[in-house]
Amino acid sequence: MFYGNKISGLKNMSRIKNNMRKIIILSIILLYSCNNMNLTPPIAKKIEKKLEIHDDVRIDNYYWLNQRENQEVISYLDEENKYKESKLKSTKTFQNNLFKEMKSRIKEDDNSVPYFLNDYWYITKYEKNKEYPIYTRKYMNLEAEEEILIDVNELAKDFDYYQVSGISISPDNKKMAFGVDTLSRRIYTIKVKDLSTGKMYPDKIDGVNSYTTWALDSKTMFYTGKDEQTLRSDKIFRHSLGESQDDDTLVYEEKDETFSTSVYPSKSREYIMIGSSSTMATEYRFLSSKTPLEPFKIIQKRERGLEYSPSHVGDMFYISTNIDKSTNFKLVKTPITSTEKSNWKDVIPHREDVLIEDTDFFNDFMVIGERSNGLLKIRIKSWDGKEDYYLDLSSQFDFESETYSASIGYNPNFQTNFLRYSYTSLTTPYSVIDYNLITKYEEVQKHQEVLGGSFNSKNYTSERVFATAHDGVQIPISIVKHIDTELNSDTPLLQYGYGSYGYTRDPSFSSTRLSLLDRGFVFAIAHVRGGEYLGRPWYENGRMLSKKNTFKDFISSSKFLIEKGYTSSDHLYAEGGSAGGLLMGAIMNMAPDLYNGVIAAVPFVDVITTMLDDTIPLTSGEWDEWGNPKDKEYYEYIKSYSPYDNLLETEYPNTLVTTGLHDSQVQYWEPAKWVAKLRQYHKGDNLILLHTNMDTGHSGSSGRFEALREVAMEYAFLFMLEGITK
């Protein structure tokens, strides 16, 4: 009896302490806000818009915010930015200090690990006080004179946003094609530079993807065009150097609106490949690089549910595929002269518990990235069958840990005995390693430096735990913290999640995250269904009519962390971006009292309206991810979780929402509408803030350091809620 009363008393003391903490923090916020004229949040005007389908009517009062050119819309976004600034005014100095702190850990004068291709070593370097990369190369030897291919800092001088992408060198090593985006809409202009003279060719290809594939003649190029309205990659063109874009030849058009297409060279550089892909199917074509004017040949016609990815080796294509119900994929081979699936022969059979995630091929070995129990292992298999083993380099890297990430790196040469791969963990900075496939000797080519002098990986500890989901499934959670951080109900914890498209958020090191960990935060990644952390079925059970598993898994993970004493709802925070922003919106509706704060970055929150509008980017290609709401069954299911359509009259957590005006992936109006409607339904004093970057898109700032300012703002938001001021 006494023990029970003691526990009850402790709980009451904890409640009193938490209530006092909330009062203090609210007082701080009010103190710094009192001098601001704008003390009340902006209220967007309502213009009723009826949206009707399947005999169901939805009223969207903020639909009008999708008018990007409307000055009233811009004014509203500006007002939201001003309001956000006023509420975060107390953290302004702290934000600047956080920015400087995070920047100070990054080596400013840094180089990438060189890679060798077609007689040249290629290196990307950064110089002190410069935001953008400088692309260089050296002929044959790393001691040779450096040749600057392109200095992006010079090109970006007069732009708020500047992105160079898709650098491609011609086979004769004399020309370089690259794409430029100055708006952050991922719409590029391809340019070509004469590397012999340093001058630009007159060629200019507008409104396309960034990457160019060269034919062997070093005069013929293939590139991917975009639909002007939906931005779907739908056409492949052939371009002859020196000619106008108007004269380019359309060599392939992807007419199925659920597919997108791309063009790229095989690793051997002997073939030009065209790939078409949707969520549930792929299709590939190939053409000899020696005969670029010939028609492409198809490998295997598309079939719904059949996915495959080919690699050229000698007289064969090696293909990773899910054929014959191989859910976790298997590896097959087929002669280049007979590529139809009836000729495919098993090389590595399908296994129920192992996902083939990646493959690479060399003159004497094949390398396979295999994911089992959430962890990626790198398998080495010789062509003669004499060797078949997994990398086990525990002398330098801990492959026995459960919170690491390994991946096959960029290996452009077939005729080499060196495999480049990478390793990182929640406590170990990123490393690039070259492994000799013959001698089995490995050498670390680069180990990420964390400057400042205070970082020691031994000061941090990580673990993997499992939460029980609503249906009994075990959900992995990767966790990292400072060794001095005590776990109890007062410990602040930031829980991250994504869970869509089969994308796996592996545990990896972040130097910026140290600013959280060093101030007592715990960081956790919930590996929810919808990703492929536990194989392809993990993805299948988190999409379409099983999408709610993603949200429920995240909530189950949160409850587990609270029950096990890692934190409490008063100190638990959630973060996700893009489709992870959808996750944030869903959990806020499903469990609004479980979190003290939420960061939703570029959030996909107006799911039903977007999936019904196939005139905007990404819609038609994602019907197999979310379902097509033109079908009543999918309409009703999506509507049942779409964050914008399920807001409640309740107290929501403190929420920071970010977006970019030029976002081509999640249009800015989704988070803008969501915040406007949140203000209508939200009860209580918790903050609802919207930050719109008026110069960027989905990925934020193009400069390597400017992007840290937004991270500093997000961290300062969390610290403010915890009463941490420095």
XYZ file of C-alpha atoms in Angstrom:
726
model
C 0.000 0.000 0.000
C 2.793 2.369 0.946
C 4.618 1.484 -2.282
C 1.525 2.311 -4.345
C 1.074 5.662 -2.609
C 4.749 6.421 -3.192
C 4.413 5.762 -6.924
C 1.288 7.875 -7.089
C 3.070 10.686 -5.284
C 6.029 10.497 -7.646
C 3.682 10.712 -10.632
C 1.981 13.762 -9.142
C 5.364 15.401 -8.528
C 6.316 14.656 -12.128
C 3.089 16.245 -13.395
C 3.677 19.340 -11.242
C 7.249 19.630 -12.509
C 6.151 19.298 -16.136
C 3.384 21.850 -15.684
C 5.858 24.299 -14.126
C 8.242 23.691 -17.035
C 5.476 24.449 -19.554
C 4.583 27.659 -17.717
C 8.226 28.792 -17.707
C 8.723 28.061 -21.414
C 5.434 29.763 -22.334
C 6.502 32.783 -20.295
C 9.799 32.949 -22.176
C 8.002 32.818 -25.522
C 5.514 35.496 -24.456
C 8.297 37.698 -23.057
C 10.171 37.754 -26.348
C 6.997 38.140 -28.361
C 5.493 41.065 -26.480
C 7.421 43.670 -28.435
C 6.248 42.305 -31.785
C 3.311 43.964 -33.509
C 2.197 40.659 -35.038
C 1.135 38.638 -31.995
C -1.601 36.691 -33.707
C -1.128 34.115 -36.454
C -2.122 35.004 -40.015
C -5.603 33.863 -40.944
C -6.022 32.914 -44.587
C -9.281 33.962 -46.138
C -11.790 31.281 -47.059
C -13.051 30.779 -50.582
C -15.285 27.761 -50.761
C -14.316 25.142 -53.343
C -16.513 22.075 -53.768
C -14.674 18.904 -54.737
C -17.022 16.087 -55.676
C -16.421 12.502 -56.753
C -18.058 9.147 -55.964
C -21.133 11.038 -54.658
C -18.944 12.536 -51.942
C -18.462 16.280 -51.513
C -15.431 17.839 -49.836
C -15.245 21.557 -49.109
C -11.784 23.062 -49.481
C -11.735 26.652 -48.261
C -8.034 27.114 -49.017
C -7.846 25.641 -52.502
C -7.143 29.131 -53.853
C -3.666 29.067 -52.316
C -2.459 27.014 -55.310
C -2.225 30.214 -57.409
C 1.545 30.685 -57.384
C 1.422 33.933 -59.383
C -1.318 35.480 -57.240
C 0.163 38.339 -55.203
C -2.358 37.680 -52.438
C -0.923 34.164 -52.084
C 2.623 35.533 -51.920
C 1.526 38.081 -49.335
C -0.005 35.327 -47.211
C 3.213 33.277 -47.347
C 5.189 36.398 -46.426
C 2.904 37.017 -43.458
C 3.413 33.437 -42.290
C 7.163 33.914 -42.552
C 6.974 37.110 -40.508
C 4.840 35.395 -37.885
C 7.307 32.513 -37.711
C 10.157 34.987 -37.303
C 8.330 36.771 -34.497
C 7.747 33.538 -32.589
C 11.333 32.388 -33.052
C 12.831 35.816 -32.398
C 14.117 34.684 -29.014
C 16.184 32.007 -30.748
C 17.774 34.211 -33.431
C 21.158 34.484 -31.754
C 20.993 30.814 -30.827
C 20.230 29.913 -34.464
C 23.289 31.805 -35.641
C 25.418 30.104 -33.013
C 24.045 26.702 -34.010
C 24.784 27.453 -37.657
C 28.368 28.398 -36.829
C 28.711 25.369 -34.602
C 27.504 22.932 -37.277
C 29.551 24.627 -39.989
C 32.669 24.494 -37.800
C 32.536 20.690 -37.772
C 32.705 20.503 -41.559
C 36.012 20.559 -43.376
C 35.659 23.458 -45.793
C 38.673 22.728 -47.980
C 37.770 19.148 -48.822
C 38.151 16.715 -51.717
C 36.200 13.670 -52.798
C 37.973 10.331 -53.181
C 39.294 10.254 -56.782
C 37.859 7.707 -59.197
C 39.478 6.567 -62.437
C 37.599 6.467 -65.746
C 38.884 6.382 -69.318
C 42.450 7.594 -68.603
C 41.504 10.304 -66.095
C 41.196 10.630 -62.343
C 38.114 12.678 -61.401
C 37.954 14.702 -58.194
C 35.352 17.025 -56.705
C 36.759 19.594 -54.319
C 35.517 22.353 -52.056
C 37.442 25.444 -51.020
C 37.191 27.461 -47.839
C 34.376 30.032 -47.681
C 32.840 28.707 -50.906
C 29.384 27.164 -51.150
C 29.700 25.147 -54.346
C 31.894 22.333 -55.711
C 34.755 22.582 -58.178
C 34.957 19.637 -60.572
C 38.473 18.662 -61.661
C 40.446 15.847 -63.279
C 44.036 14.642 -63.736
C 45.409 12.671 -66.647
C 46.484 9.086 -65.786
C 48.292 9.998 -62.566
C 47.181 11.728 -59.375
C 50.430 13.668 -59.441
C 49.570 15.155 -62.844
C 48.509 18.764 -63.345
C 44.978 19.531 -62.258
C 42.449 20.491 -64.920
C 39.417 22.431 -63.724
C 36.353 21.214 -65.573
C 33.871 23.593 -63.981
C 33.875 25.893 -60.949
C 30.248 26.158 -59.860
C 31.096 29.042 -57.512
C 31.890 31.226 -60.521
C 28.702 30.283 -62.344
C 26.466 30.743 -59.290
C 27.582 34.280 -58.383
C 24.461 36.070 -59.609
C 21.874 33.483 -58.567
C 19.942 32.793 -55.367
C 19.831 29.147 -56.379
C 22.226 27.321 -58.690
C 22.514 23.595 -59.208
C 24.881 21.794 -61.583
C 24.026 18.151 -62.149
C 24.564 15.304 -64.579
C 28.177 15.976 -65.549
C 29.041 13.621 -68.417
C 32.372 13.368 -70.251
C 32.481 12.278 -73.905
C 34.358 9.056 -74.799
C 37.133 11.083 -76.482
C 37.574 13.026 -73.198
C 37.290 16.353 -75.051
C 33.748 17.458 -74.215
C 31.654 17.792 -71.084
C 27.869 18.005 -70.926
C 26.125 19.179 -67.757
C 22.726 20.396 -66.599
C 21.933 23.680 -64.824
C 18.876 24.476 -62.684
C 18.517 28.049 -61.406
C 14.966 27.794 -60.030
C 15.010 24.586 -57.953
C 12.238 22.981 -59.995
C 14.521 20.175 -61.220
C 14.107 21.446 -64.764
C 17.520 21.712 -66.366
C 19.247 23.330 -69.296
C 21.959 21.105 -70.753
C 25.144 22.850 -71.872
C 28.320 21.477 -73.499
C 31.879 22.641 -72.848
C 34.868 22.100 -75.115
C 37.519 20.857 -72.683
C 40.315 21.520 -75.180
C 39.613 25.244 -75.496
C 37.545 25.936 -72.371
C 34.818 27.499 -74.505
C 31.146 26.607 -74.554
C 29.504 25.020 -77.560
C 26.433 26.893 -78.837
C 24.294 23.842 -77.993
C 21.618 24.598 -75.409
C 18.917 22.065 -74.526
C 16.157 23.543 -72.358
C 13.471 22.072 -70.102
C 14.960 18.596 -69.667
C 16.644 16.270 -67.154
C 20.277 16.995 -66.416
C 22.080 13.865 -67.558
C 23.422 13.243 -71.079
C 24.552 9.884 -72.472
C 27.253 10.023 -75.152
C 27.566 7.632 -78.061
C 31.014 6.300 -78.930
C 31.463 8.910 -81.697
C 31.565 11.684 -79.028
C 29.191 13.711 -81.205
C 25.849 12.036 -80.594
C 24.077 12.554 -77.271
C 20.882 11.162 -75.763
C 18.886 13.000 -73.115
C 15.535 12.840 -71.322
C 12.770 15.344 -71.936
C 10.074 16.384 -69.477
C 6.378 16.992 -69.871
C 6.020 20.764 -69.434
C 3.062 20.540 -67.073
C 3.509 17.349 -65.039
C 7.344 17.320 -65.250
C 7.159 13.580 -65.968
C 10.251 12.271 -67.745
C 8.478 11.016 -70.830
C 10.725 11.270 -73.917
C 14.226 10.309 -75.027
C 15.855 12.477 -77.694
C 18.981 12.116 -79.805
C 21.058 15.255 -80.289
C 23.972 15.884 -82.643
C 26.619 18.245 -81.354
C 26.362 21.652 -83.020
C 22.713 21.334 -83.997
C 19.650 23.092 -82.615
C 17.362 21.454 -80.057
C 14.553 21.867 -82.582
C 16.376 19.429 -84.869
C 16.722 16.690 -82.243
C 15.216 13.281 -82.987
C 12.652 11.661 -80.710
C 13.845 8.059 -80.296
C 11.449 6.924 -77.577
C 8.252 8.228 -76.003
C 6.768 6.807 -72.821
C 3.047 7.187 -73.402
C 1.871 5.387 -70.266
C 1.370 8.217 -67.777
C 2.148 5.912 -64.847
C 5.698 5.353 -66.164
C 8.722 7.618 -66.407
C 11.804 7.053 -68.534
C 15.549 7.706 -68.490
C 18.647 7.070 -70.575
C 22.101 6.052 -69.346
C 25.233 4.146 -70.443
C 25.969 0.581 -69.388
C 28.972 0.227 -67.088
C 30.876 -1.255 -70.021
C 30.010 1.865 -72.052
C 29.238 -0.530 -74.924
C 25.498 0.039 -74.750
C 23.090 2.908 -74.335
C 20.187 1.897 -72.131
C 16.658 3.281 -71.933
C 14.721 2.390 -68.814
C 11.015 2.870 -68.184
C 9.667 2.375 -64.692
C 6.556 2.577 -62.588
C 5.952 1.427 -59.035
C 4.998 -2.072 -60.183
C 6.847 -2.667 -63.459
C 9.965 -1.875 -65.476
C 11.018 -2.192 -69.104
C 14.453 -1.727 -70.716
C 15.823 -1.132 -74.197
C 19.407 -1.170 -75.429
C 21.458 0.081 -78.352
C 25.108 -0.373 -79.266
C 27.043 2.804 -78.522
C 28.859 2.273 -81.825
C 25.655 2.635 -83.876
C 23.646 5.457 -82.285
C 21.395 5.949 -85.326
C 20.015 2.407 -85.127
C 16.731 1.620 -83.327
C 16.712 0.422 -79.729
C 15.922 -3.229 -78.959
C 13.702 -4.262 -76.078
C 14.993 -6.685 -73.426
C 11.670 -7.858 -72.029
C 8.255 -6.290 -72.609
C 6.609 -4.789 -69.580
C 4.236 -6.842 -67.500
C 2.395 -5.533 -64.486
C 4.182 -6.773 -61.393
C 7.403 -7.681 -63.235
C 10.407 -5.612 -62.192
C 13.899 -6.112 -63.564
C 17.184 -4.226 -63.847
C 19.884 -5.303 -66.356
C 23.694 -4.985 -66.270
C 25.937 -5.792 -69.232
C 28.780 -8.300 -68.719
C 30.500 -9.746 -71.803
C 27.912 -11.399 -74.016
C 25.289 -11.514 -71.245
C 22.865 -9.333 -69.369
C 22.802 -10.009 -65.622
C 19.389 -9.047 -64.306
C 18.059 -8.428 -60.811
C 14.363 -9.322 -60.933
C 11.273 -10.325 -58.972
C 10.137 -12.805 -61.655
C 8.370 -15.986 -60.491
C 7.119 -14.398 -57.278
C 10.675 -13.599 -56.170
C 9.498 -10.919 -53.765
C 12.988 -10.178 -52.458
C 14.462 -10.412 -55.979
C 16.935 -12.862 -57.468
C 19.786 -12.593 -59.969
C 19.472 -14.152 -63.413
C 21.431 -13.994 -66.669
C 20.477 -14.094 -70.337
C 22.378 -13.849 -73.659
C 22.298 -10.430 -75.300
C 21.031 -12.181 -78.440
C 18.066 -13.722 -76.574
C 16.892 -11.384 -73.842
C 13.249 -12.427 -73.316
C 12.372 -13.787 -69.874
C 12.003 -17.331 -71.220
C 15.808 -17.357 -71.553
C 16.575 -16.118 -68.053
C 18.653 -18.540 -65.961
C 19.158 -18.310 -62.193
C 22.514 -17.130 -60.878
C 21.476 -16.365 -57.287
C 18.064 -17.865 -56.433
C 15.369 -16.067 -54.487
C 15.450 -16.264 -50.682
C 12.539 -15.388 -48.428
C 14.719 -13.674 -45.807
C 17.296 -11.885 -47.992
C 16.664 -8.884 -50.241
C 19.004 -8.363 -53.186
C 19.344 -4.604 -52.928
C 22.289 -3.821 -55.196
C 24.714 -5.480 -57.622
C 27.996 -4.586 -59.283
C 30.192 -6.462 -61.744
C 33.943 -6.696 -62.343
C 36.215 -8.709 -64.613
C 36.726 -11.508 -62.061
C 33.946 -10.994 -59.511
C 30.367 -10.006 -58.984
C 29.377 -8.042 -55.875
C 25.924 -8.227 -54.326
C 24.431 -6.003 -51.651
C 22.129 -8.212 -49.580
C 19.825 -6.966 -46.834
C 18.928 -9.399 -44.080
C 17.251 -8.555 -40.768
C 17.552 -4.893 -41.700
C 21.341 -4.962 -42.162
C 23.195 -4.761 -45.461
C 25.966 -7.276 -46.115
C 28.335 -7.095 -49.085
C 28.782 -10.446 -50.808
C 31.747 -11.259 -53.089
C 31.322 -14.062 -55.637
C 33.965 -15.022 -58.230
C 32.962 -15.899 -61.782
C 34.738 -19.261 -61.548
C 32.717 -20.199 -58.470
C 35.758 -20.765 -56.271
C 35.021 -17.886 -53.915
C 31.757 -16.804 -52.331
C 31.954 -14.826 -49.076
C 30.799 -11.721 -47.198
C 32.991 -8.796 -46.253
C 33.902 -9.128 -42.595
C 36.186 -6.267 -41.752
C 35.470 -6.031 -38.051
C 39.093 -5.078 -37.449
C 38.239 -1.575 -38.668
C 34.466 -1.468 -39.063
C 31.859 -3.027 -36.861
C 29.687 -5.208 -39.078
C 28.406 -6.870 -35.905
C 26.685 -3.655 -34.842
C 22.963 -3.286 -35.481
C 23.121 0.450 -36.164
C 25.478 0.678 -39.129
C 24.995 1.313 -42.822
C 27.158 -0.098 -45.625
C 26.772 0.351 -49.361
C 28.495 -0.487 -52.622
C 30.142 2.684 -53.873
C 30.746 4.136 -57.319
C 32.823 1.640 -59.317
C 32.835 2.827 -62.959
C 35.584 0.454 -64.135
C 34.933 -3.162 -65.057
C 38.622 -4.008 -65.510
C 39.745 -3.583 -61.922
C 40.321 -5.705 -58.837
C 39.263 -2.971 -56.422
C 35.790 -2.679 -54.933
C 34.898 0.692 -53.461
C 32.334 0.663 -50.685
C 31.278 2.873 -47.800
C 30.591 2.381 -44.115
C 29.002 4.547 -41.448
C 26.986 4.148 -38.278
C 25.075 6.332 -35.859
C 28.329 6.862 -33.941
C 30.929 6.415 -36.724
C 31.617 9.056 -39.383
C 31.383 8.144 -43.052
C 34.309 6.183 -44.542
C 35.177 5.256 -48.136
C 37.126 2.008 -48.469
C 38.860 0.292 -51.387
C 38.906 -3.484 -51.042
C 41.268 -5.600 -53.161
C 39.211 -8.518 -54.434
C 42.353 -10.587 -55.061
C 44.507 -9.959 -51.981
C 41.540 -9.223 -49.675
C 43.462 -6.231 -48.378
C 41.446 -3.088 -47.746
C 42.487 0.522 -47.458
C 40.479 3.433 -46.112
C 40.616 6.116 -48.788
C 38.767 8.703 -46.774
C 37.424 9.034 -43.266
C 35.023 11.900 -42.666
C 36.677 14.489 -40.485
C 34.663 16.092 -37.715
C 36.442 19.331 -36.903
C 36.354 21.324 -33.715
C 38.419 18.956 -31.603
C 35.623 17.843 -29.285
C 34.203 14.855 -31.195
C 35.003 11.371 -29.943
C 32.859 8.482 -31.133
C 33.314 6.808 -27.743
C 31.215 9.599 -26.216
C 28.136 8.274 -28.009
C 26.304 5.005 -27.788
C 23.767 3.364 -30.081
C 21.416 0.407 -29.986
C 18.590 -1.239 -31.886
C 15.365 -2.128 -30.104
C 12.024 -3.498 -31.254
C 8.541 -2.166 -30.585
C 5.407 -4.268 -30.951
C 3.003 -2.902 -33.553
C -0.791 -2.953 -33.374
C -0.845 -6.282 -35.235
C 2.000 -7.907 -33.310
C 4.734 -7.170 -35.854
C 8.116 -6.138 -34.413
C 9.213 -2.637 -35.500
C 12.990 -1.956 -35.411
C 14.143 1.349 -33.905
C 17.736 2.602 -34.183
C 18.754 4.885 -31.312
C 21.777 7.084 -30.562
C 22.600 9.304 -27.584
C 25.489 10.869 -25.694
C 26.845 8.522 -23.012
C 26.142 11.151 -20.333
C 22.456 11.468 -21.252
C 20.279 9.733 -18.697
C 17.093 8.091 -19.900
C 13.970 9.046 -17.983
C 10.640 10.803 -18.455
C 12.383 14.198 -18.704
C 14.751 13.195 -21.529
C 14.025 14.939 -24.849
C 13.874 12.523 -27.793
C 13.512 13.245 -31.506
C 11.955 10.374 -33.453
C 12.417 10.343 -37.226
C 10.392 8.422 -39.789
C 9.730 8.117 -43.522
C 8.227 4.818 -44.655
C 7.308 5.169 -48.346
C 8.433 4.098 -51.836
C 10.493 1.255 -50.390
C 13.109 3.817 -49.360
C 15.168 2.661 -46.392
C 16.478 5.266 -43.961
C 19.554 3.429 -42.734
C 21.280 4.512 -39.518
C 24.148 6.791 -40.451
C 26.357 9.430 -38.890
C 25.494 13.132 -38.931
C 27.845 15.827 -37.696
C 24.966 18.307 -37.492
C 23.038 15.907 -35.254
C 25.791 16.270 -32.640
C 24.258 19.641 -31.766
C 21.188 17.741 -30.583
C 22.994 14.885 -28.858
C 25.446 17.139 -27.027
C 22.509 19.042 -25.509
C 20.851 15.952 -24.116
C 18.571 14.873 -26.954
C 18.187 11.243 -27.932
C 17.715 10.546 -31.648
C 15.703 7.563 -32.895
C 14.845 6.232 -36.348
C 11.649 4.201 -36.521
C 12.078 1.750 -39.417
C 8.375 1.634 -40.179
C 6.660 -0.388 -42.873
C 6.623 1.281 -46.270
C 10.426 1.173 -46.456
C 12.466 -1.931 -47.249
C 14.443 -2.187 -44.026
C 13.198 -5.750 -43.505
C 12.922 -6.653 -47.183
C 10.431 -6.127 -49.964
C 7.426 -7.440 -47.963
C 8.138 -4.654 -45.449
C 7.417 -2.215 -48.273
C 4.397 -4.062 -49.614
C 2.808 -3.996 -46.149
C 3.124 -0.214 -45.974
C 1.619 0.991 -49.238
C -1.732 1.123 -51.056
C -4.497 -0.343 -48.859
C -1.945 -1.143 -46.144
C -0.606 2.422 -45.879
C -1.967 2.973 -42.381
C 0.570 0.441 -41.086
C 3.230 3.115 -41.642
C 1.472 5.552 -39.327
C 0.513 2.952 -36.719
C 4.091 1.610 -36.650
C 5.433 5.071 -35.893
C 2.915 5.583 -33.083
C 3.662 2.125 -31.663
C 7.361 3.013 -31.687
C 6.623 6.247 -29.809
C 4.554 4.468 -27.181
C 7.285 1.862 -26.762
C 9.930 4.533 -26.157
C 7.715 6.134 -23.535
C 6.844 2.835 -21.840
C 10.511 1.828 -21.668
C 11.494 5.090 -20.008
C 13.409 6.721 -22.845
C 11.221 9.828 -22.655
C 7.641 10.983 -22.101
C 5.008 12.636 -24.255
C 6.025 15.987 -22.744
C 9.500 15.575 -24.259
C 8.868 13.470 -27.353
C 9.276 15.078 -30.786
C 8.642 13.726 -34.276
C 10.183 14.651 -37.611
C 9.679 13.622 -41.230
C 9.903 15.168 -44.682
C 8.036 14.835 -47.984
C 6.236 11.479 -47.710
C 7.617 11.505 -44.177
C 5.720 14.773 -43.799
C 2.554 12.850 -44.638
C 3.530 10.523 -41.804
C 3.796 13.537 -39.499
C 0.375 14.844 -40.500
C -1.215 11.428 -40.005
C 0.236 10.804 -36.538
C -0.794 14.289 -35.450
C -4.392 13.408 -36.245
C -4.201 9.879 -34.848
C -2.310 10.706 -31.624
C -2.168 14.507 -31.141
C -1.372 14.237 -27.418
C 1.579 11.867 -27.879
C 4.087 14.521 -29.005
C 5.224 17.858 -27.632
C 6.455 18.999 -31.027
C 6.530 18.011 -34.689
C 8.726 19.109 -37.603
C 7.060 18.449 -40.959
C 9.398 19.286 -43.846
C 7.903 19.791 -47.331
C 4.992 17.590 -46.212
C 2.736 15.680 -48.620
C -0.472 16.264 -46.664
C -3.266 16.903 -49.175
C -3.130 13.360 -50.519
C -6.622 12.914 -51.905
C -6.708 16.185 -53.872
C -3.215 15.715 -55.276
C -3.795 12.111 -56.315
C -6.939 13.209 -58.167
C -5.064 15.898 -60.105
C -2.954 14.285 -62.823
C -1.993 17.698 -64.245
C 0.574 18.330 -61.515
C 3.975 16.644 -61.098
C 4.300 13.092 -59.776
C 0.604 12.226 -59.581
C 0.030 9.603 -62.273
C 3.301 7.814 -61.561
C 2.315 7.303 -57.939
C -1.078 5.666 -58.255
C 0.587 2.314 -57.541
C 2.114 3.741 -54.379
C -0.988 5.287 -52.820
C -3.830 4.052 -55.028
C -5.831 5.894 -57.656
C -8.677 7.740 -55.893
C -10.699 7.676 -59.106
C -11.411 4.163 -57.858
C -13.907 4.486 -55.000
C -12.184 1.918 -52.778
C -8.904 3.830 -52.884
C -10.672 7.167 -52.598
C -12.317 6.163 -49.342
C -9.129 4.647 -47.935
C -6.906 7.621 -48.790
C -9.528 10.026 -47.514
C -9.578 8.161 -44.200
C -5.933 9.092 -43.483
C -5.156 12.169 -45.610
C -3.955 14.723 -43.006
C -5.673 17.703 -44.618
C -9.032 15.904 -44.693
C -8.943 14.577 -41.138
C -8.131 17.552 -38.950
C -9.804 17.572 -35.556
C -10.881 20.286 -33.196
C -8.170 19.484 -30.688
C -4.893 20.724 -29.311
C -2.173 19.806 -31.741
C 1.524 19.579 -30.839
C 3.823 22.523 -31.390
C 4.419 22.275 -35.124
C 7.002 23.698 -37.523
C 6.187 23.215 -41.198
C 8.698 24.000 -43.962
C 8.290 24.299 -47.722
C 9.827 25.892 -50.814
C 7.895 28.095 -53.218
C 9.361 26.326 -56.264
C 8.984 22.770 -54.974
C 8.247 20.416 -57.881
C 7.844 17.302 -55.722
C 5.360 18.508 -53.103
C 3.791 21.735 -54.275
C 4.112 24.573 -51.733
C 0.343 24.936 -51.448
C -0.062 21.588 -49.669
C 1.781 22.670 -46.495
C 0.373 26.215 -46.859
C -3.224 24.940 -46.999
C -2.573 22.509 -44.181
C -1.264 25.230 -41.879
C -4.174 27.517 -42.756
C -6.639 24.761 -41.888
C -4.682 23.744 -38.782
C -5.145 27.265 -37.486
C -8.898 26.826 -37.942
C -9.076 23.561 -35.959
C -6.223 23.867 -33.462
C -7.187 24.496 -29.841
C -4.778 25.710 -27.184
C -1.558 27.694 -27.047
C 0.863 25.426 -28.887
C 2.670 27.028 -31.803
C 1.805 26.345 -35.442
C 4.522 27.838 -37.666
C 5.049 27.858 -41.434
C 8.422 28.604 -43.017
C 8.431 29.105 -46.801
C 11.771 29.496 -48.543
C 10.799 31.826 -51.373
C 13.912 30.999 -53.436
C 14.111 27.201 -53.363
C 12.286 23.951 -53.971
C 12.051 20.460 -52.500
C 15.684 20.070 -51.465
C 16.216 23.508 -49.964
C 19.216 25.741 -50.576
C 21.754 24.738 -53.225
C 24.804 25.873 -51.240
C 26.372 23.324 -48.892
C 26.375 25.690 -45.900
C 23.212 27.725 -46.498
C 21.180 24.544 -46.043
C 22.469 24.395 -42.462
C 20.565 27.577 -41.599
C 17.257 25.753 -41.944
C 18.559 22.887 -39.795
C 19.626 25.441 -37.188
C 16.127 26.919 -37.236
C 14.543 23.485 -36.741
C 16.891 22.613 -33.880
C 16.323 25.996 -32.243
C 12.568 25.328 -32.418
C 13.067 22.068 -30.509
C 15.447 23.626 -28.012
C 13.018 26.483 -27.366
C 10.303 23.971 -26.505
C 12.720 22.283 -24.090
C 13.828 25.548 -22.515
C 17.387 25.064 -23.794
C 18.817 28.467 -24.625
C 22.437 27.807 -25.584
